[in-house]
């Protein structure tokens, strides 16, 4: 599942998952929700993204959450999808860290070192770009953590998988501050099947 993807435009090496908590690896889980199959549910507090499926199940992906990922709550749609996208830092990112980000003010070419990784889903609300992205990463240590920048990141192998499963127009629900107790129900955290 996390092996190399040599057929990609920029061949993706195997992801080293030895130091990743196994709960953040892609798996199908029991997941009760009122959302329709095909909906993406992003649980920023618990570091999971769910793709709702039929029969009370979902495909669950571990995520890393950047500062921008904590600024959106509620519903949006996938308005655009991109394979090997260009990355351009926001003006705020350039102001915060000009030594690193100013050189990319005109955009960074796609590739393995690009912060958006192999794929990106661009979210809009009411016809306007939220500046919120669901994207890949080549930094596996960031999965399951709150990180300094970015939106919602998945392993490159996981964003390639998710990208194949969802069309433009997919509904996305972003949840913030969802508490889960040690004996949580499947509707809160998703239980492996």
PDB file of C-alpha atoms in Angstrom:
ATOM      1  CA  UNK A   1       0.000   0.000   0.000  1.00  0.00           C
ATOM      2  CA  UNK A   2       2.888   2.391   0.699  1.00  0.00           C
ATOM      3  CA  UNK A   3       5.307   0.910  -1.818  1.00  0.00           C
ATOM      4  CA  UNK A   4       6.880   2.837  -4.707  1.00  0.00           C
ATOM      5  CA  UNK A   5       4.782   4.266  -7.541  1.00  0.00           C
ATOM      6  CA  UNK A   6       7.277   4.171 -10.419  1.00  0.00           C
ATOM      7  CA  UNK A   7       4.679   4.982 -13.111  1.00  0.00           C
ATOM      8  CA  UNK A   8       4.117   8.497 -11.768  1.00  0.00           C
ATOM      9  CA  UNK A   9       5.384  11.595 -13.644  1.00  0.00           C
ATOM     10  CA  UNK A  10       7.841  11.945 -10.760  1.00  0.00           C
ATOM     11  CA  UNK A  11       8.331   8.364  -9.493  1.00  0.00           C
ATOM     12  CA  UNK A  12       7.257   8.177  -5.866  1.00  0.00           C
ATOM     13  CA  UNK A  13       9.532   6.116  -3.639  1.00  0.00           C
ATOM     14  CA  UNK A  14       8.171   3.788  -0.976  1.00  0.00           C
ATOM     15  CA  UNK A  15       7.047   5.674   2.116  1.00  0.00           C
ATOM     16  CA  UNK A  16       8.860   4.777   5.308  1.00  0.00           C
ATOM     17  CA  UNK A  17       6.088   4.017   7.737  1.00  0.00           C
ATOM     18  CA  UNK A  18       8.095   2.250  10.454  1.00  0.00           C
ATOM     19  CA  UNK A  19       7.848   5.255  12.794  1.00  0.00           C
ATOM     20  CA  UNK A  20       4.224   6.093  11.952  1.00  0.00           C
ATOM     21  CA  UNK A  21       1.505   5.110  14.424  1.00  0.00           C
ATOM     22  CA  UNK A  22      -0.384   2.272  12.629  1.00  0.00           C
ATOM     23  CA  UNK A  23      -3.742   3.965  13.286  1.00  0.00           C
ATOM     24  CA  UNK A  24      -2.769   6.588  10.678  1.00  0.00           C
ATOM     25  CA  UNK A  25      -2.332   4.037   7.895  1.00  0.00           C
ATOM     26  CA  UNK A  26      -5.107   3.773   5.288  1.00  0.00           C
ATOM     27  CA  UNK A  27      -7.817   1.333   6.320  1.00  0.00           C
ATOM     28  CA  UNK A  28     -11.511   0.674   5.877  1.00  0.00           C
ATOM     29  CA  UNK A  29     -13.434   1.346   9.084  1.00  0.00           C
ATOM     30  CA  UNK A  30     -16.943   1.220  10.492  1.00  0.00           C
ATOM     31  CA  UNK A  31     -18.175   4.817  10.370  1.00  0.00           C
ATOM     32  CA  UNK A  32     -21.735   5.883  11.100  1.00  0.00           C
ATOM     33  CA  UNK A  33     -22.612   9.325   9.794  1.00  0.00           C
ATOM     34  CA  UNK A  34     -25.532  11.227   8.324  1.00  0.00           C
ATOM     35  CA  UNK A  35     -23.303  12.211   5.365  1.00  0.00           C
ATOM     36  CA  UNK A  36     -23.938  10.514   2.022  1.00  0.00           C
ATOM     37  CA  UNK A  37     -21.467   8.018   0.517  1.00  0.00           C
ATOM     38  CA  UNK A  38     -18.794   9.833  -1.452  1.00  0.00           C
ATOM     39  CA  UNK A  39     -18.524  12.685   1.080  1.00  0.00           C
ATOM     40  CA  UNK A  40     -15.124  13.513   2.560  1.00  0.00           C
ATOM     41  CA  UNK A  41     -15.137  14.192   6.306  1.00  0.00           C
ATOM     42  CA  UNK A  42     -11.992  15.808   7.731  1.00  0.00           C
ATOM     43  CA  UNK A  43     -11.596  15.377  11.503  1.00  0.00           C
ATOM     44  CA  UNK A  44      -8.788  17.828  12.266  1.00  0.00           C
ATOM     45  CA  UNK A  45      -8.718  17.161  16.025  1.00  0.00           C
ATOM     46  CA  UNK A  46      -8.160  13.430  15.669  1.00  0.00           C
ATOM     47  CA  UNK A  47      -6.017  13.665  12.494  1.00  0.00           C
ATOM     48  CA  UNK A  48      -8.219  11.569  10.226  1.00  0.00           C
ATOM     49  CA  UNK A  49      -9.858  12.035   6.848  1.00  0.00           C
ATOM     50  CA  UNK A  50     -12.799   9.759   6.042  1.00  0.00           C
ATOM     51  CA  UNK A  51     -14.221   8.997   2.614  1.00  0.00           C
ATOM     52  CA  UNK A  52     -17.759   7.881   3.451  1.00  0.00           C
ATOM     53  CA  UNK A  53     -18.808   4.615   1.789  1.00  0.00           C
ATOM     54  CA  UNK A  54     -21.986   2.536   1.678  1.00  0.00           C
ATOM     55  CA  UNK A  55     -23.097   0.358   4.572  1.00  0.00           C
ATOM     56  CA  UNK A  56     -21.829   2.427   7.497  1.00  0.00           C
ATOM     57  CA  UNK A  57     -18.188   2.273   6.438  1.00  0.00           C
ATOM     58  CA  UNK A  58     -15.493   4.695   5.318  1.00  0.00           C
ATOM     59  CA  UNK A  59     -11.961   4.624   3.997  1.00  0.00           C
ATOM     60  CA  UNK A  60      -9.896   6.294   6.712  1.00  0.00           C
ATOM     61  CA  UNK A  61      -6.621   8.118   6.019  1.00  0.00           C
ATOM     62  CA  UNK A  62      -4.213   9.589   8.546  1.00  0.00           C
ATOM     63  CA  UNK A  63      -3.540  13.302   8.083  1.00  0.00           C
ATOM     64  CA  UNK A  64      -1.207  16.056   9.175  1.00  0.00           C
ATOM     65  CA  UNK A  65      -2.951  19.339   9.935  1.00  0.00           C
ATOM     66  CA  UNK A  66      -1.317  22.688   9.220  1.00  0.00           C
ATOM     67  CA  UNK A  67      -2.357  26.083  10.518  1.00  0.00           C
ATOM     68  CA  UNK A  68      -4.593  26.671   7.484  1.00  0.00           C
ATOM     69  CA  UNK A  69      -6.284  23.358   8.245  1.00  0.00           C
ATOM     70  CA  UNK A  70      -7.479  24.788  11.550  1.00  0.00           C
ATOM     71  CA  UNK A  71      -9.077  27.830   9.920  1.00  0.00           C
ATOM     72  CA  UNK A  72     -11.893  26.155   7.978  1.00  0.00           C
ATOM     73  CA  UNK A  73     -14.950  24.532   9.482  1.00  0.00           C
ATOM     74  CA  UNK A  74     -18.156  23.326   7.872  1.00  0.00           C
ATOM     75  CA  UNK A  75     -18.880  22.368   4.275  1.00  0.00           C
ATOM     76  CA  UNK A  76     -17.090  23.016   1.005  1.00  0.00           C
ATOM     77  CA  UNK A  77     -16.705  21.239  -2.315  1.00  0.00           C
ATOM     78  CA  UNK A  78     -13.775  19.940  -4.306  1.00  0.00           C
ATOM     79  CA  UNK A  79     -13.791  22.573  -7.066  1.00  0.00           C
ATOM     80  CA  UNK A  80     -10.556  21.517  -8.727  1.00  0.00           C
ATOM     81  CA  UNK A  81      -8.163  18.585  -8.714  1.00  0.00           C
ATOM     82  CA  UNK A  82      -4.540  18.701  -9.815  1.00  0.00           C
ATOM     83  CA  UNK A  83      -1.904  16.054 -10.468  1.00  0.00           C
ATOM     84  CA  UNK A  84       1.568  17.241  -9.518  1.00  0.00           C
ATOM     85  CA  UNK A  85       0.423  20.804  -8.749  1.00  0.00           C
ATOM     86  CA  UNK A  86       2.538  23.945  -8.555  1.00  0.00           C
ATOM     87  CA  UNK A  87       2.817  25.467  -5.085  1.00  0.00           C
ATOM     88  CA  UNK A  88       2.796  29.186  -4.416  1.00  0.00           C
ATOM     89  CA  UNK A  89       3.156  30.451  -0.831  1.00  0.00           C
ATOM     90  CA  UNK A  90       0.614  32.999   0.358  1.00  0.00           C
ATOM     91  CA  UNK A  91       1.742  36.544   1.135  1.00  0.00           C
ATOM     92  CA  UNK A  92       1.282  35.728   4.816  1.00  0.00           C
ATOM     93  CA  UNK A  93       3.621  32.724   4.508  1.00  0.00           C
ATOM     94  CA  UNK A  94       6.214  34.899   2.781  1.00  0.00           C
ATOM     95  CA  UNK A  95       5.939  37.529   5.545  1.00  0.00           C
ATOM     96  CA  UNK A  96       6.293  34.908   8.293  1.00  0.00           C
ATOM     97  CA  UNK A  97       9.276  33.148   6.749  1.00  0.00           C
ATOM     98  CA  UNK A  98      10.806  35.232   3.928  1.00  0.00           C
ATOM     99  CA  UNK A  99      14.148  33.386   3.958  1.00  0.00           C
ATOM    100  CA  UNK A 100      12.491  30.190   2.812  1.00  0.00           C
ATOM    101  CA  UNK A 101       9.266  31.238   1.094  1.00  0.00           C
ATOM    102  CA  UNK A 102      10.141  34.446  -0.806  1.00  0.00           C
ATOM    103  CA  UNK A 103      12.117  32.498  -3.414  1.00  0.00           C
ATOM    104  CA  UNK A 104       8.876  30.701  -4.371  1.00  0.00           C
ATOM    105  CA  UNK A 105       6.681  33.816  -4.698  1.00  0.00           C
ATOM    106  CA  UNK A 106       6.263  32.999  -8.407  1.00  0.00           C
ATOM    107  CA  UNK A 107       5.463  29.354  -7.659  1.00  0.00           C
ATOM    108  CA  UNK A 108       7.411  26.126  -7.215  1.00  0.00           C
ATOM    109  CA  UNK A 109       7.476  23.606 -10.028  1.00  0.00           C
ATOM    110  CA  UNK A 110       5.859  20.209  -9.372  1.00  0.00           C
ATOM    111  CA  UNK A 111       7.998  17.401  -8.034  1.00  0.00           C
ATOM    112  CA  UNK A 112       8.861  15.315  -4.999  1.00  0.00           C
ATOM    113  CA  UNK A 113      10.057  18.328  -2.987  1.00  0.00           C
ATOM    114  CA  UNK A 114       6.967  20.431  -3.754  1.00  0.00           C
ATOM    115  CA  UNK A 115       4.940  20.928  -0.513  1.00  0.00           C
ATOM    116  CA  UNK A 116       1.675  19.912  -2.245  1.00  0.00           C
ATOM    117  CA  UNK A 117       3.055  16.511  -3.178  1.00  0.00           C
ATOM    118  CA  UNK A 118       1.639  14.289  -5.904  1.00  0.00           C
ATOM    119  CA  UNK A 119      -1.964  15.550  -5.913  1.00  0.00           C
ATOM    120  CA  UNK A 120      -4.083  18.379  -4.542  1.00  0.00           C
ATOM    121  CA  UNK A 121      -7.799  18.900  -4.028  1.00  0.00           C
ATOM    122  CA  UNK A 122      -8.807  22.592  -3.986  1.00  0.00           C
ATOM    123  CA  UNK A 123     -11.808  23.437  -1.822  1.00  0.00           C
ATOM    124  CA  UNK A 124     -14.329  26.177  -2.570  1.00  0.00           C
ATOM    125  CA  UNK A 125     -17.331  27.472  -0.667  1.00  0.00           C
ATOM    126  CA  UNK A 126     -20.088  29.537  -2.278  1.00  0.00           C
ATOM    127  CA  UNK A 127     -18.074  29.688  -5.504  1.00  0.00           C
ATOM    128  CA  UNK A 128     -14.984  31.148  -3.813  1.00  0.00           C
ATOM    129  CA  UNK A 129     -11.603  29.552  -3.131  1.00  0.00           C
ATOM    130  CA  UNK A 130     -11.220  28.827   0.591  1.00  0.00           C
ATOM    131  CA  UNK A 131      -7.421  28.565   0.119  1.00  0.00           C
ATOM    132  CA  UNK A 132      -7.862  25.196   1.861  1.00  0.00           C
ATOM    133  CA  UNK A 133      -6.134  22.224   0.211  1.00  0.00           C
ATOM    134  CA  UNK A 134      -6.068  18.491   0.749  1.00  0.00           C
ATOM    135  CA  UNK A 135      -2.709  17.397  -0.644  1.00  0.00           C
ATOM    136  CA  UNK A 136       0.173  14.955  -0.531  1.00  0.00           C
ATOM    137  CA  UNK A 137       3.440  15.125   1.358  1.00  0.00           C
ATOM    138  CA  UNK A 138       6.828  13.475   1.213  1.00  0.00           C
ATOM    139  CA  UNK A 139       7.263  14.058   4.981  1.00  0.00           C
ATOM    140  CA  UNK A 140       5.672  10.963   6.555  1.00  0.00           C
ATOM    141  CA  UNK A 141       6.654  12.088  10.053  1.00  0.00           C
ATOM    142  CA  UNK A 142       4.075  14.897   9.753  1.00  0.00           C
ATOM    143  CA  UNK A 143       1.106  12.507   9.523  1.00  0.00           C
ATOM    144  CA  UNK A 144      -0.855  12.424  12.784  1.00  0.00           C
ATOM    145  CA  UNK A 145       0.542  15.773  13.901  1.00  0.00           C
ATOM    146  CA  UNK A 146      -0.266  19.460  13.922  1.00  0.00           C
ATOM    147  CA  UNK A 147       2.383  21.060  11.761  1.00  0.00           C
ATOM    148  CA  UNK A 148       3.436  24.646  11.239  1.00  0.00           C
ATOM    149  CA  UNK A 149       2.069  25.299   7.778  1.00  0.00           C
ATOM    150  CA  UNK A 150      -0.101  23.815   5.085  1.00  0.00           C
ATOM    151  CA  UNK A 151      -3.654  22.562   5.090  1.00  0.00           C
ATOM    152  CA  UNK A 152      -4.455  18.853   5.227  1.00  0.00           C
ATOM    153  CA  UNK A 153      -1.674  16.531   4.117  1.00  0.00           C
ATOM    154  CA  UNK A 154      -1.707  12.810   3.418  1.00  0.00           C
ATOM    155  CA  UNK A 155       1.002  10.359   2.447  1.00  0.00           C
ATOM    156  CA  UNK A 156       1.609  10.713  -1.303  1.00  0.00           C
ATOM    157  CA  UNK A 157       0.297   7.152  -1.792  1.00  0.00           C
ATOM    158  CA  UNK A 158      -2.883   8.076   0.104  1.00  0.00           C
ATOM    159  CA  UNK A 159      -3.576  11.282  -1.827  1.00  0.00           C
ATOM    160  CA  UNK A 160      -3.111   9.355  -5.086  1.00  0.00           C
ATOM    161  CA  UNK A 161      -5.678   6.817  -3.813  1.00  0.00           C
ATOM    162  CA  UNK A 162      -8.137   9.497  -2.633  1.00  0.00           C
ATOM    163  CA  UNK A 163      -7.709  11.495  -5.858  1.00  0.00           C
ATOM    164  CA  UNK A 164      -8.770   8.446  -7.896  1.00  0.00           C
ATOM    165  CA  UNK A 165     -11.870   7.935  -5.754  1.00  0.00           C
ATOM    166  CA  UNK A 166     -13.376  11.453  -5.713  1.00  0.00           C
ATOM    167  CA  UNK A 167     -14.640  13.620  -8.569  1.00  0.00           C
ATOM    168  CA  UNK A 168     -14.805  17.398  -8.802  1.00  0.00           C
ATOM    169  CA  UNK A 169     -17.956  18.460  -6.943  1.00  0.00           C
ATOM    170  CA  UNK A 170     -17.377  16.113  -3.997  1.00  0.00           C
ATOM    171  CA  UNK A 171     -18.757  17.480  -0.721  1.00  0.00           C
ATOM    172  CA  UNK A 172     -16.188  18.007   2.039  1.00  0.00           C
ATOM    173  CA  UNK A 173     -17.123  18.492   5.698  1.00  0.00           C
ATOM    174  CA  UNK A 174     -14.402  19.853   7.977  1.00  0.00           C
ATOM    175  CA  UNK A 175     -14.837  19.200  11.699  1.00  0.00           C
ATOM    176  CA  UNK A 176     -12.883  21.111  14.334  1.00  0.00           C
ATOM    177  CA  UNK A 177     -12.472  20.315  18.030  1.00  0.00           C
ATOM    178  CA  UNK A 178     -14.118  16.897  18.017  1.00  0.00           C
ATOM    179  CA  UNK A 179     -13.417  15.217  21.345  1.00  0.00           C
ATOM    180  CA  UNK A 180     -13.087  11.440  21.393  1.00  0.00           C
ATOM    181  CA  UNK A 181     -12.972   9.460  24.604  1.00  0.00           C
ATOM    182  CA  UNK A 182     -11.019   6.237  25.099  1.00  0.00           C
ATOM    183  CA  UNK A 183     -14.187   4.192  24.538  1.00  0.00           C
ATOM    184  CA  UNK A 184     -15.418   6.233  21.602  1.00  0.00           C
ATOM    185  CA  UNK A 185     -18.123   5.074  19.256  1.00  0.00           C
ATOM    186  CA  UNK A 186     -17.565   4.321  15.602  1.00  0.00           C
ATOM    187  CA  UNK A 187     -19.524   7.434  14.709  1.00  0.00           C
ATOM    188  CA  UNK A 188     -16.860   9.534  16.404  1.00  0.00           C
ATOM    189  CA  UNK A 189     -13.578   7.970  15.404  1.00  0.00           C
ATOM    190  CA  UNK A 190     -14.097   5.047  13.033  1.00  0.00           C
ATOM    191  CA  UNK A 191     -13.207   1.529  14.094  1.00  0.00           C
ATOM    192  CA  UNK A 192     -11.159  -0.782  11.814  1.00  0.00           C
ATOM    193  CA  UNK A 193     -13.240  -3.560  10.276  1.00  0.00           C
TER     194      UNK A 193
END
